[in-house]
Short mmCIF file of C-alpha atoms and ligand atoms in Angstrom, two decimals:
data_model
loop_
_atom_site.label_atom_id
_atom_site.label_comp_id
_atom_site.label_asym_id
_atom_site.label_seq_id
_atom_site.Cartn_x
_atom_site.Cartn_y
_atom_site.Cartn_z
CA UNK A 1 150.88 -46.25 7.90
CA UNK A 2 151.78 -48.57 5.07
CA UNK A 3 152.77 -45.54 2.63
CA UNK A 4 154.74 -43.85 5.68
CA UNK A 5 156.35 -47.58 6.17
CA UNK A 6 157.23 -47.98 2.39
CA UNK A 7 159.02 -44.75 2.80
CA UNK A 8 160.77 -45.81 5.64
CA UNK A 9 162.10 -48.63 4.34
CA UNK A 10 163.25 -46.94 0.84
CA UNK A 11 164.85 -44.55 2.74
CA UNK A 12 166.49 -47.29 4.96
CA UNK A 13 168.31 -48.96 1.66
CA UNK A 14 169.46 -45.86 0.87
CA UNK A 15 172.19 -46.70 2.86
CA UNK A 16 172.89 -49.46 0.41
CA UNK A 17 172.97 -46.91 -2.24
CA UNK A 18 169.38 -48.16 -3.36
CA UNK A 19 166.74 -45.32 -5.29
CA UNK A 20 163.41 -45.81 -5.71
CA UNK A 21 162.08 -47.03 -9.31
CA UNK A 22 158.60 -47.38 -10.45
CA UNK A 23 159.18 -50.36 -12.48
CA UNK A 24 159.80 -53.83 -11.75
CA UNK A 25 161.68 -54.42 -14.83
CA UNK A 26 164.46 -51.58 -13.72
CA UNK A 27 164.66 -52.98 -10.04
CA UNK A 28 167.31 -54.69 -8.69
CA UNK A 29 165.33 -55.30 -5.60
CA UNK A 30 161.74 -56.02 -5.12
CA UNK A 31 160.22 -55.41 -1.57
CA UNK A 32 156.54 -55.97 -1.42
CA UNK A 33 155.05 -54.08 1.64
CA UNK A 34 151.99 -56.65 2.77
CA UNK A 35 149.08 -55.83 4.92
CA UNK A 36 147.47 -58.37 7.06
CA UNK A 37 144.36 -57.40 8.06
CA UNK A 38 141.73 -58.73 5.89
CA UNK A 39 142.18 -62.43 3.93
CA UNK A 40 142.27 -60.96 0.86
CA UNK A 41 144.87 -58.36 1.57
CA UNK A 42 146.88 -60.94 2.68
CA UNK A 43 146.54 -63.52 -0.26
CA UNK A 44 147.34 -61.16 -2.67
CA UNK A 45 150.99 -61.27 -2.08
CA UNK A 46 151.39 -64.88 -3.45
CA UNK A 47 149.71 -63.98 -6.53
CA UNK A 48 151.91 -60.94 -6.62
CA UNK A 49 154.83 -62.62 -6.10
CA UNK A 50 153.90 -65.34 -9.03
CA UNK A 51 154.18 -62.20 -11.51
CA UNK A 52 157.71 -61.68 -10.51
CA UNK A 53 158.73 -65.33 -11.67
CA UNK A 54 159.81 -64.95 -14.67
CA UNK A 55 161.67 -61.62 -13.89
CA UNK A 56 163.79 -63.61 -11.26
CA UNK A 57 164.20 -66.18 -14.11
CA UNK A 58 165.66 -63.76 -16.71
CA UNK A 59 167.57 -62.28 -13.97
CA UNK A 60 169.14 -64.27 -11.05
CA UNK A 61 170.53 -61.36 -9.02
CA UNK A 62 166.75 -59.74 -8.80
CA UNK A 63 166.37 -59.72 -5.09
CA UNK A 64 162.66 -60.25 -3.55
CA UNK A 65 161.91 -59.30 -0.39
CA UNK A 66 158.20 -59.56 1.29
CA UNK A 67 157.98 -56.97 4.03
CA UNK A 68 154.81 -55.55 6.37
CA UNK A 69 152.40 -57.21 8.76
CA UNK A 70 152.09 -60.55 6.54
CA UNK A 71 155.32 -60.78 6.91
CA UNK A 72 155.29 -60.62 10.68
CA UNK A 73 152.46 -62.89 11.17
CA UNK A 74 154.11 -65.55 8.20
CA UNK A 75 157.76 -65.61 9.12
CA UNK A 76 159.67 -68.34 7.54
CA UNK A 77 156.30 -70.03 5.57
CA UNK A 78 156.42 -67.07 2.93
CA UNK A 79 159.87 -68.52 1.94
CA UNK A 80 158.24 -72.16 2.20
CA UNK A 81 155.29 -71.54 -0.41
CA UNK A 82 157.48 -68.92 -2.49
CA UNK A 83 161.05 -69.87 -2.44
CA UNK A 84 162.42 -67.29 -4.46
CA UNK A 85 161.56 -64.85 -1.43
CA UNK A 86 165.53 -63.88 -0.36
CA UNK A 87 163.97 -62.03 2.32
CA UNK A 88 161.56 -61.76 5.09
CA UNK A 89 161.10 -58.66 7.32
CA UNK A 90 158.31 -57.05 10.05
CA UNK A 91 157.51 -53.74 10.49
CA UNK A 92 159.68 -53.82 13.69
CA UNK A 93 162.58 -54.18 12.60
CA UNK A 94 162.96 -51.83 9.05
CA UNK A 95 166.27 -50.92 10.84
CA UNK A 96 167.64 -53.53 10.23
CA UNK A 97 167.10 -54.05 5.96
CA UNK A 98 171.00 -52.57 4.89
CA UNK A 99 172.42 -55.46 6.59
CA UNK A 100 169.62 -57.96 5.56
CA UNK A 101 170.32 -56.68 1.91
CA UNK A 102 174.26 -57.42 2.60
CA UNK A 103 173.36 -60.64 4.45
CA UNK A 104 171.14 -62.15 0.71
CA UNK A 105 173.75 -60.23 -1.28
CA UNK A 106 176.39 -63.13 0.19
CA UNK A 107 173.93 -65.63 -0.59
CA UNK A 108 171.32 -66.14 2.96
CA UNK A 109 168.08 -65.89 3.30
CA UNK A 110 167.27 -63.39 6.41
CA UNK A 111 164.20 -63.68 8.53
CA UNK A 112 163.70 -60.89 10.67
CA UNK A 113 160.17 -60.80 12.72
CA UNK A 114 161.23 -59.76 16.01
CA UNK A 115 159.93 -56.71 18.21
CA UNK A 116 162.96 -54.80 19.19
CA UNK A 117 163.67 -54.57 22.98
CA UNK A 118 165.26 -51.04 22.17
CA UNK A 119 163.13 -48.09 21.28
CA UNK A 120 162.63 -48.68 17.64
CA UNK A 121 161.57 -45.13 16.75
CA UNK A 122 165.36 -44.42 17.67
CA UNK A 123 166.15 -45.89 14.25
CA UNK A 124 164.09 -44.13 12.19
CA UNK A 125 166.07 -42.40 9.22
CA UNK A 126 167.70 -39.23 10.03
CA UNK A 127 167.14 -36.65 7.66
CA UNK A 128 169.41 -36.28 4.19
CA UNK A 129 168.32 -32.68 4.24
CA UNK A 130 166.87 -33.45 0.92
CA UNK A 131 163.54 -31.71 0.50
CA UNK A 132 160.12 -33.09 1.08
CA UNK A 133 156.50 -32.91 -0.48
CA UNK A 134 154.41 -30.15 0.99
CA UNK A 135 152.69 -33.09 3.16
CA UNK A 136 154.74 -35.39 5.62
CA UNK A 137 153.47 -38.41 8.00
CA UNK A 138 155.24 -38.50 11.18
CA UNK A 139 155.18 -41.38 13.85
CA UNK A 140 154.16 -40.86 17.44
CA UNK A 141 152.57 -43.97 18.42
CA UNK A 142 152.97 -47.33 17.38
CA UNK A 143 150.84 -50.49 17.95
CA UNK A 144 147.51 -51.33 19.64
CA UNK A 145 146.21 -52.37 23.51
CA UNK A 146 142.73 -52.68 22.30
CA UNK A 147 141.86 -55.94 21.24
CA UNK A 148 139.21 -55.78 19.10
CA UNK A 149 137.78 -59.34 18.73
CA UNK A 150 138.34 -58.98 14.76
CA UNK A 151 141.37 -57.17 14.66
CA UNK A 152 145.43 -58.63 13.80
CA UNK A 153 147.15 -55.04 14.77
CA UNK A 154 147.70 -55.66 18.15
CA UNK A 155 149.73 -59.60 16.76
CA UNK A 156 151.63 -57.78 13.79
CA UNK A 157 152.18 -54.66 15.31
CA UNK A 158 152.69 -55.52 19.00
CA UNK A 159 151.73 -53.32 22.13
CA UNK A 160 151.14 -49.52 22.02
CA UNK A 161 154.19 -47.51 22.74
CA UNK A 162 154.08 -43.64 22.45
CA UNK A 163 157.49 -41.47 21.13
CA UNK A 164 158.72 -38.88 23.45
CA UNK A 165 157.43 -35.57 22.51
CA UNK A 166 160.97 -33.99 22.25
CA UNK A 167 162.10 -36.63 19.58
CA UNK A 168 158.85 -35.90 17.95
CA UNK A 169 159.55 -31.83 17.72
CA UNK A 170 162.91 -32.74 16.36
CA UNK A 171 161.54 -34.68 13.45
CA UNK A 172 158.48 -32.08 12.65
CA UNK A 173 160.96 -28.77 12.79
CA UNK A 174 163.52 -31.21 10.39
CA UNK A 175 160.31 -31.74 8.14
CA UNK A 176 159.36 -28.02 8.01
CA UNK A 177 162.77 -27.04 7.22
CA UNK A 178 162.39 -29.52 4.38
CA UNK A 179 159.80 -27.34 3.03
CA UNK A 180 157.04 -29.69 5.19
CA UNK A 181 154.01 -27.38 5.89
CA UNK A 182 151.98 -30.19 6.58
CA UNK A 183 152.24 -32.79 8.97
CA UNK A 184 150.14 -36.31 9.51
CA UNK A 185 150.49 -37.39 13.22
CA UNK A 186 150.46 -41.30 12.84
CA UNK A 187 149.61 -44.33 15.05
CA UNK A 188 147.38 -47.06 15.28
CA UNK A 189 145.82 -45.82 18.13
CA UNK A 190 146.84 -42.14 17.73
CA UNK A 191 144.67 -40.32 20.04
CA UNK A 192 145.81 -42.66 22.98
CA UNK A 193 149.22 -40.91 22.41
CA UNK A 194 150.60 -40.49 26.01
CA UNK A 195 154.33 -39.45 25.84
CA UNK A 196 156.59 -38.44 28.03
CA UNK A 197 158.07 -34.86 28.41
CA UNK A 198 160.13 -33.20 31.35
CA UNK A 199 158.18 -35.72 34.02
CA UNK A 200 154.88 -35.26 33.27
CA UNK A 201 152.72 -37.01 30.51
CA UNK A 202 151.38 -35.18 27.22
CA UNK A 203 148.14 -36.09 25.32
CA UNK A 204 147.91 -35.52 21.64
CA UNK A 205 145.89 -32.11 22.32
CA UNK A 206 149.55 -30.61 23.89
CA UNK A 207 151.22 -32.05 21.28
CA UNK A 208 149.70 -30.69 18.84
CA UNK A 209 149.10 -27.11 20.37
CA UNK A 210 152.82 -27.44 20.83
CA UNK A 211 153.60 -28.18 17.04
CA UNK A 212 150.97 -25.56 16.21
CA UNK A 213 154.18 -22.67 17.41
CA UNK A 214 155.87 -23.40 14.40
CA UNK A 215 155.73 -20.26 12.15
CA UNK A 216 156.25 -23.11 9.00
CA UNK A 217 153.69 -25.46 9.46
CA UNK A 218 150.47 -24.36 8.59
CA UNK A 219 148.36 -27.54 9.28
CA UNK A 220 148.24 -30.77 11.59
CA UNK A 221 146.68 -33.95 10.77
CA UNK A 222 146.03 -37.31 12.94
CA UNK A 223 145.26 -40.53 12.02
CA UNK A 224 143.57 -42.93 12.92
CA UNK A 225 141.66 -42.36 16.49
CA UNK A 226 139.88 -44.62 18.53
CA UNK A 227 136.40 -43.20 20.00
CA UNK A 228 137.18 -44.10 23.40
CA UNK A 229 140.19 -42.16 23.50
CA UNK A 230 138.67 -38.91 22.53
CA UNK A 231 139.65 -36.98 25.82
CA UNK A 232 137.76 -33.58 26.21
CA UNK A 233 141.34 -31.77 25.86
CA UNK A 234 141.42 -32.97 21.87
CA UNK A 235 138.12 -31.85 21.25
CA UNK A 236 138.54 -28.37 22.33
CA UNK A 237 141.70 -28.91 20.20
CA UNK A 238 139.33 -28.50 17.41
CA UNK A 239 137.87 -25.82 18.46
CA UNK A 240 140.62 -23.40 19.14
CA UNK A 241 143.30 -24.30 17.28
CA UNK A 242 143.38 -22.78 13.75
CA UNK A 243 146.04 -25.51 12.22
CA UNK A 244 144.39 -28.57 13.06
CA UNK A 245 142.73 -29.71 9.98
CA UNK A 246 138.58 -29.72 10.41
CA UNK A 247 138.57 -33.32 9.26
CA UNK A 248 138.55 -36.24 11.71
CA UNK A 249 138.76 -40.52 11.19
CA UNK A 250 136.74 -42.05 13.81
CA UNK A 251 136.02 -45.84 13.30
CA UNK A 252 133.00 -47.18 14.98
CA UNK A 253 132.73 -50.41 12.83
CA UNK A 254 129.14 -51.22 13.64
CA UNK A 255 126.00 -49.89 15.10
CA UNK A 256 124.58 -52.05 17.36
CA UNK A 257 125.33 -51.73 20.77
CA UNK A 258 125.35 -56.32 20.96
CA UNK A 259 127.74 -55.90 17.94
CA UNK A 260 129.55 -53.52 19.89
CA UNK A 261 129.65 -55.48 22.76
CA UNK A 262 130.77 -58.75 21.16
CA UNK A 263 133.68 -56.64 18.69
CA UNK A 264 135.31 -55.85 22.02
CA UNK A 265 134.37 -52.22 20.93
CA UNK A 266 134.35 -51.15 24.55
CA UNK A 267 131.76 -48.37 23.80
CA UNK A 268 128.14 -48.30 22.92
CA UNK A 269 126.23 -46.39 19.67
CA UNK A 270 124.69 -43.75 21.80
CA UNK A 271 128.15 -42.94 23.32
CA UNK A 272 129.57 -42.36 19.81
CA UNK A 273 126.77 -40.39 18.84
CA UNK A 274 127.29 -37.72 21.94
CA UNK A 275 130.85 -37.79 21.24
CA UNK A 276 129.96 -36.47 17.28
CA UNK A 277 127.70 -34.02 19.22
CA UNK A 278 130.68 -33.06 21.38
CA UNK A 279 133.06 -32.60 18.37
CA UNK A 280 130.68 -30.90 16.38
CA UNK A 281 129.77 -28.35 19.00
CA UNK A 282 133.64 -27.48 19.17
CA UNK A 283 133.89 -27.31 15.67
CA UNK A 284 130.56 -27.07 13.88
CA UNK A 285 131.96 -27.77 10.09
CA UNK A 286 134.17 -30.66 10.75
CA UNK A 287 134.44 -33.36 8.09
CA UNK A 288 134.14 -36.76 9.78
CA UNK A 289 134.96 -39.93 8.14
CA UNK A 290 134.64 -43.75 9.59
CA UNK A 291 135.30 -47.24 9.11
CA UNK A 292 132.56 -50.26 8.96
CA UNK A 293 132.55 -53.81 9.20
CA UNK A 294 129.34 -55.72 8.09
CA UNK A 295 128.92 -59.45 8.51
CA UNK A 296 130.59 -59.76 11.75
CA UNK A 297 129.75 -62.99 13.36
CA UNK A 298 126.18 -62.84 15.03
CA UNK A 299 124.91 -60.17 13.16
CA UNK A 300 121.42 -59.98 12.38
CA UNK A 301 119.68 -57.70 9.92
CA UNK A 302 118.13 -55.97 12.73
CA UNK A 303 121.96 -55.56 13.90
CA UNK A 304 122.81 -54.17 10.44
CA UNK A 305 119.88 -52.06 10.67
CA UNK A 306 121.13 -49.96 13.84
CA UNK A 307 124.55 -49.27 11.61
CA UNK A 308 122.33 -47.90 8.48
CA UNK A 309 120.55 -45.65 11.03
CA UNK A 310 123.91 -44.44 12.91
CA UNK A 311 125.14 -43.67 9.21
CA UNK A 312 122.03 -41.42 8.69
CA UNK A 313 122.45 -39.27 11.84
CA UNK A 314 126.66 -38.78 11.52
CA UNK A 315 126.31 -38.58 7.61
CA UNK A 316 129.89 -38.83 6.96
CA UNK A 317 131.89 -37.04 5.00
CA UNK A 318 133.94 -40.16 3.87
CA UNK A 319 133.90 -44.07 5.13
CA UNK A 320 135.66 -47.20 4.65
CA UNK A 321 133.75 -50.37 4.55
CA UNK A 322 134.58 -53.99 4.31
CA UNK A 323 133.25 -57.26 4.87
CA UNK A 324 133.93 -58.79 8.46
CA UNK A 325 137.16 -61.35 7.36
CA UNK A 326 138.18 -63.59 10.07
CA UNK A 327 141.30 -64.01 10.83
CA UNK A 328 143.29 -66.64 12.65
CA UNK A 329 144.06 -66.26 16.04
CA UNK A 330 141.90 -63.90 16.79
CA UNK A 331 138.68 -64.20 19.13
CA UNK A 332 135.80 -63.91 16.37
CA UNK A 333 137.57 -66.14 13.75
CA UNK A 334 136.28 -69.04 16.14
CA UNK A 335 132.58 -68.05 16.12
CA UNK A 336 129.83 -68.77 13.35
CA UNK A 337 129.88 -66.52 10.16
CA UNK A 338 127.38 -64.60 8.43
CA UNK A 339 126.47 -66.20 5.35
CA UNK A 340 128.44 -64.83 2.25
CA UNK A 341 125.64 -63.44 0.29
CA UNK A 342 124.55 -61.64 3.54
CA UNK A 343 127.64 -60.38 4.00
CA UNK A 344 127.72 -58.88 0.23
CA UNK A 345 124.21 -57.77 0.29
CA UNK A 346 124.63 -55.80 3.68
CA UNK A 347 127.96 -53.94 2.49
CA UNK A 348 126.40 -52.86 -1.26
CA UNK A 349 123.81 -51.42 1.11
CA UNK A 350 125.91 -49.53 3.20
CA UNK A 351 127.89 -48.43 0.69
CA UNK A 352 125.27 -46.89 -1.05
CA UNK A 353 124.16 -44.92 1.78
CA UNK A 354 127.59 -43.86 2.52
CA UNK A 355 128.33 -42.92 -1.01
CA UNK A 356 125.00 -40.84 -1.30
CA UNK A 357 126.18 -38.94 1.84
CA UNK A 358 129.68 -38.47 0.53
CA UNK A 359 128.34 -37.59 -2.43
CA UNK A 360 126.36 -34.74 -0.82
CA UNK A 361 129.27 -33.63 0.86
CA UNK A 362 131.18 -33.22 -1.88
CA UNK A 363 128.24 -31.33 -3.95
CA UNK A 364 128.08 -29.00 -1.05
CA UNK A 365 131.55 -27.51 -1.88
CA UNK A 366 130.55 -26.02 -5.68
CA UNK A 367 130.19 -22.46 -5.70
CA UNK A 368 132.45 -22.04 -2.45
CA UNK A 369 135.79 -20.68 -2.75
CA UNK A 370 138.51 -23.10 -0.28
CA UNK A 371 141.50 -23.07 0.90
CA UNK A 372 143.82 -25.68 -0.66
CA UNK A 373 147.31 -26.82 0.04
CA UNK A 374 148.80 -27.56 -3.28
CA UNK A 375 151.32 -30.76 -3.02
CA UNK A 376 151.68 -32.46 -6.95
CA UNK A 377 151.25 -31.63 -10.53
CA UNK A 378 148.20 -33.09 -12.00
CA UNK A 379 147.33 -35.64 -14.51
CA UNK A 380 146.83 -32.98 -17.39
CA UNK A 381 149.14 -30.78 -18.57
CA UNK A 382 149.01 -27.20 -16.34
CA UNK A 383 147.42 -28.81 -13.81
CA UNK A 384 148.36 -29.01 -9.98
CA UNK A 385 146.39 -31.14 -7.18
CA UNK A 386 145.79 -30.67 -3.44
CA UNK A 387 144.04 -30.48 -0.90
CA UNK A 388 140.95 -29.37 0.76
CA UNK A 389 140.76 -29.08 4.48
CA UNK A 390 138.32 -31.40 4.40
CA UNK A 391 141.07 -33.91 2.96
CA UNK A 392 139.62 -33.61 -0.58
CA UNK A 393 141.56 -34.03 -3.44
CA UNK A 394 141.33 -30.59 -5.56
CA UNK A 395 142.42 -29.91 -9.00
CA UNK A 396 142.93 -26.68 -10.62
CA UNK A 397 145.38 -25.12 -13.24
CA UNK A 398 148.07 -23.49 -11.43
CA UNK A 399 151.98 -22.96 -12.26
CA UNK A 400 154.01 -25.47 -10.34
CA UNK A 401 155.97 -22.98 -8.51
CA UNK A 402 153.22 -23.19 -5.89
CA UNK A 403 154.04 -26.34 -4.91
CA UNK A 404 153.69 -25.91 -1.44
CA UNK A 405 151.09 -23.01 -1.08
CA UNK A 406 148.24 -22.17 0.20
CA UNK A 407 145.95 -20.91 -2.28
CA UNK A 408 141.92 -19.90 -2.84
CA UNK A 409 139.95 -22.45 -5.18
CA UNK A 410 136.61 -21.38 -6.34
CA UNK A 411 135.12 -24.98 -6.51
CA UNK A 412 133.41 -25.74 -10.10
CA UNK A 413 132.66 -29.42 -10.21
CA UNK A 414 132.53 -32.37 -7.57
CA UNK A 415 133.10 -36.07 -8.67
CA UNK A 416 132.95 -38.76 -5.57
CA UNK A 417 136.63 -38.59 -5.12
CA UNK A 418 137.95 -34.96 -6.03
CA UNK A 419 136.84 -31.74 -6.57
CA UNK A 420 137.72 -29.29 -9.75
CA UNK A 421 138.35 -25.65 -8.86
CA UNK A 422 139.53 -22.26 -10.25
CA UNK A 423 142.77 -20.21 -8.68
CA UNK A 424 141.62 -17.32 -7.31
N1 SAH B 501 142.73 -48.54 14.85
C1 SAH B 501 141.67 -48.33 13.97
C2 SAH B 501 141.56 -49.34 12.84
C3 SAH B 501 142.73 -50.00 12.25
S1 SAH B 501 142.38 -51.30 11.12
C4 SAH B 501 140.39 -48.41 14.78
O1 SAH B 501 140.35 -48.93 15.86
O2 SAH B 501 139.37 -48.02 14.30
C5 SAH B 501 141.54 -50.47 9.82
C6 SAH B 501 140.14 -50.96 9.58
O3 SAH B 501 140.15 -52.25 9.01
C7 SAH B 501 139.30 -51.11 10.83
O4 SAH B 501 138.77 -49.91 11.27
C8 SAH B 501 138.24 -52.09 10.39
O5 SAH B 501 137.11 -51.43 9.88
C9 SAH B 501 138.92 -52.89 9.29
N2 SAH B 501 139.19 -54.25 9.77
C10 SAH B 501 140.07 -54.62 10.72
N3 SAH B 501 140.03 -55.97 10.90
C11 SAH B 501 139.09 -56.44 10.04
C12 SAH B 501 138.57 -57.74 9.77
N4 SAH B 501 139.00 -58.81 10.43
N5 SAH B 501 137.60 -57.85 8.82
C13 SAH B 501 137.15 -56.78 8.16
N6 SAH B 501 137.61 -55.52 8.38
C14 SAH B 501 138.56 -55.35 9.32
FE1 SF4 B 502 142.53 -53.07 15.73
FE2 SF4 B 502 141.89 -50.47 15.96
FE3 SF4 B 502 140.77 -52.29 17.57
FE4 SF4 B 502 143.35 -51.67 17.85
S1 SF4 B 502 141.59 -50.32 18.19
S2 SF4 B 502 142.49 -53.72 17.90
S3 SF4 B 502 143.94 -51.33 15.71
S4 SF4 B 502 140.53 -52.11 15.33
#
């Protein structure tokens, strides 16, 4: 969401007749996209912002801009503790940056935190016709109902609203006629996508059976789902149709049902681990990843114990872990926290297990020959990268006129992160 938001908001001052530069030194504007959700996401802007001093200093008409969910939940204190900030701006209201930029080009200092009473995915940028990397995210749900006792989405990114599924065709056959053969359905809450078409209401499933017509696009991603909104239409998605990717994010956090229970989780452990059964009998090789957070307030090492043993019967493919953070104004930031040390020592423990299991995955791929989307040119010379359709990163000589293509990799090596393979 945040790399889909950065290019929204590039694309945005392009209207201003801004480009994209990878160096600070060459900008003349400096947006910092912010996430919110843990503490130490969050802090890190002000240090960030501290290294742009004395590039402000040296030159006065550097504009700084902090933008993204810290932004949303700061407002007008960013400016307070960082006064060189010209700008402040939410992810509601992207829209609106070319006139912000005009409004600190005459010398203000814009705010702009609101949640639009208009549809705000009518703003998004309409295309330049310019072409596009092989791989595209595209919106179709925005915010969050669920109120997970730990969570800040549902404050920075306000309530869940779902994009009507003509709007969303429109932007996936512009994509594929940018030379887009793979899209990334977005959202918070993605698989609670309910939108509306011709007076009757669409789950994600149609949607993406519907996208899976066009000739062009040869696979569909989504990201990230919520296990309680895995209806039994999406998971004989997986079966039966071909372009959906075999690779599926499904956040539990925890695995013990009073964990569960007090995260506002709405769902027990057992009822997770049917639903894996259920996806798994629809599509037997599917890659599943998760997130986890250890430490949350009241848990016990027996507590941490049921998450180890969930890990050992889904053995993910991939996971995300983090220490429970609390964060203000939501429900568990007022309870009693785990003791830091706890908190470390559970999460080096998890992680191992989840990297041993990753690590298996990715061992399990040597000596197969996959199907891999190439999308980049490599960090050595002659090389290209891609993907798996497990979502692994693959690297293999290849010329760079398949950008784009679908080609067979005879996998050689596996490292933790990528893979190394051979064109076949
Ligand atoms: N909608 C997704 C998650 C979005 S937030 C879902 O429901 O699963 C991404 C991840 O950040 C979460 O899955 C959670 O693991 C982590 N996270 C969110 N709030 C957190 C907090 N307060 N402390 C630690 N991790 C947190
Ligand atoms: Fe946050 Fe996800 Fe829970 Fe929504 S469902 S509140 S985004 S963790």
């Amino acid at each position: 969401m945040n790399v889909y938001d950065s290019e929204r908001m590039t694309s945005a001052l392009g209207a201003r007749g801004y480009v994209e530069t990878t160096s600070p030194e060459d900008a003349d504007m400096i947006l910092l996209n912010t996430c919110h959700i843990r503490e130490k996401a969050a802090e890190k802007i002000y240090s960030e912002l501290g290294r742009y001093k004395p590039l402000k200093a040296a030159k006065p008409d550097l504009k700084i801009g902090v933008a993204g969910c810290v932004a949303q939940a700061e407002g007008p204190e960013i400016m307070r503790r960082q006064p060189m900030v010209d700008l402040v701006v939410g992810p509601q209201a992207y829209h609106r940056l070319p006139e912000m930029e005009e409004q600190v080009a005459k010398g203000g200092k814009p705010v702009n935190t609101d949640f639009p009473a208009e549809d705000k995915f009518d703003h998004l940028p309409h295309s330049q016709k310019a072409k596009r990397a092989p791989s595209a995210f595209l919106t179709v749900q925005e915010g969050c109902d669920k109120f997970c006792a730990f969570c800040v989405v549902p404050y920075t990114r306000g309530t869940e609203v779902s994009r009507p599924v003509v709007k969303i065709i429109e932007e996936a056959r512009d994509l594929v006629d940018r030379g887009v053969v793979e899209i990334n359905l977005l959202g918070q809450n993605v698989n609670a996508y309910h939108g509306h078409h011709e007076g009757q209401e669409w789950g994600l499933a149609r949607l993406i059976r519907k996208l899976a017509e066009m000739d062009e696009l040869k696979r569909i991603r989504f990201t990230t789902s919520h296990p309680n909104d895995m209806d039994d239409d999406l998971i004989a998605a997986h079966g039966d149709t071909e372009k959906l990717m075999p690779y599926l994010h499904l956040p539990v956090q925890a695995g013990s049902d009073k964990i569960l229970k007090a995260m506002n989780r709405k769902h027990t452990a057992a009822y997770y681990l049917r639903l894996i059964q259920r996806i798994r009998a629809a599509r037997p090789d599917i890659a599943l990843s998760g997130d986890f957070i250890v430490g949350f307030p009241g848990e016990t090492e027996e507590d941490f114990q049921a998450t180890l043993s969930l890990c050992r019967e889904v053995r993910y493919a991939q996971a995300y872990s983090f220490k429970y953070s609390a964060r203000p104004g939501t429900p568990a930031a007022e309870q009693t926290p785990v003791d830091e040390a706890e908190k470390s020592d559970r999460l080096s423990r998890l992680q191992a297990l989840l990297t041993k299991h990753q690590t298996e995955f990715q061992q399990s791929m040597v000596g197969k020959t996959l199907p891999v989307l190439l999308e980049k040119p490599g960090r050595l010379d002659g090389q290209m990268v891609g993907k798996s359709e497990f979502l692994q990163a693959v690297h293999m000589d290849a010329p760079q006129n398949l950008t784009g293509a679908i080609v067979q990799a005879e996998i050689l090596h596996s490292e933790k992160n990528s893979l190394a393979g051979r064109l076949r």
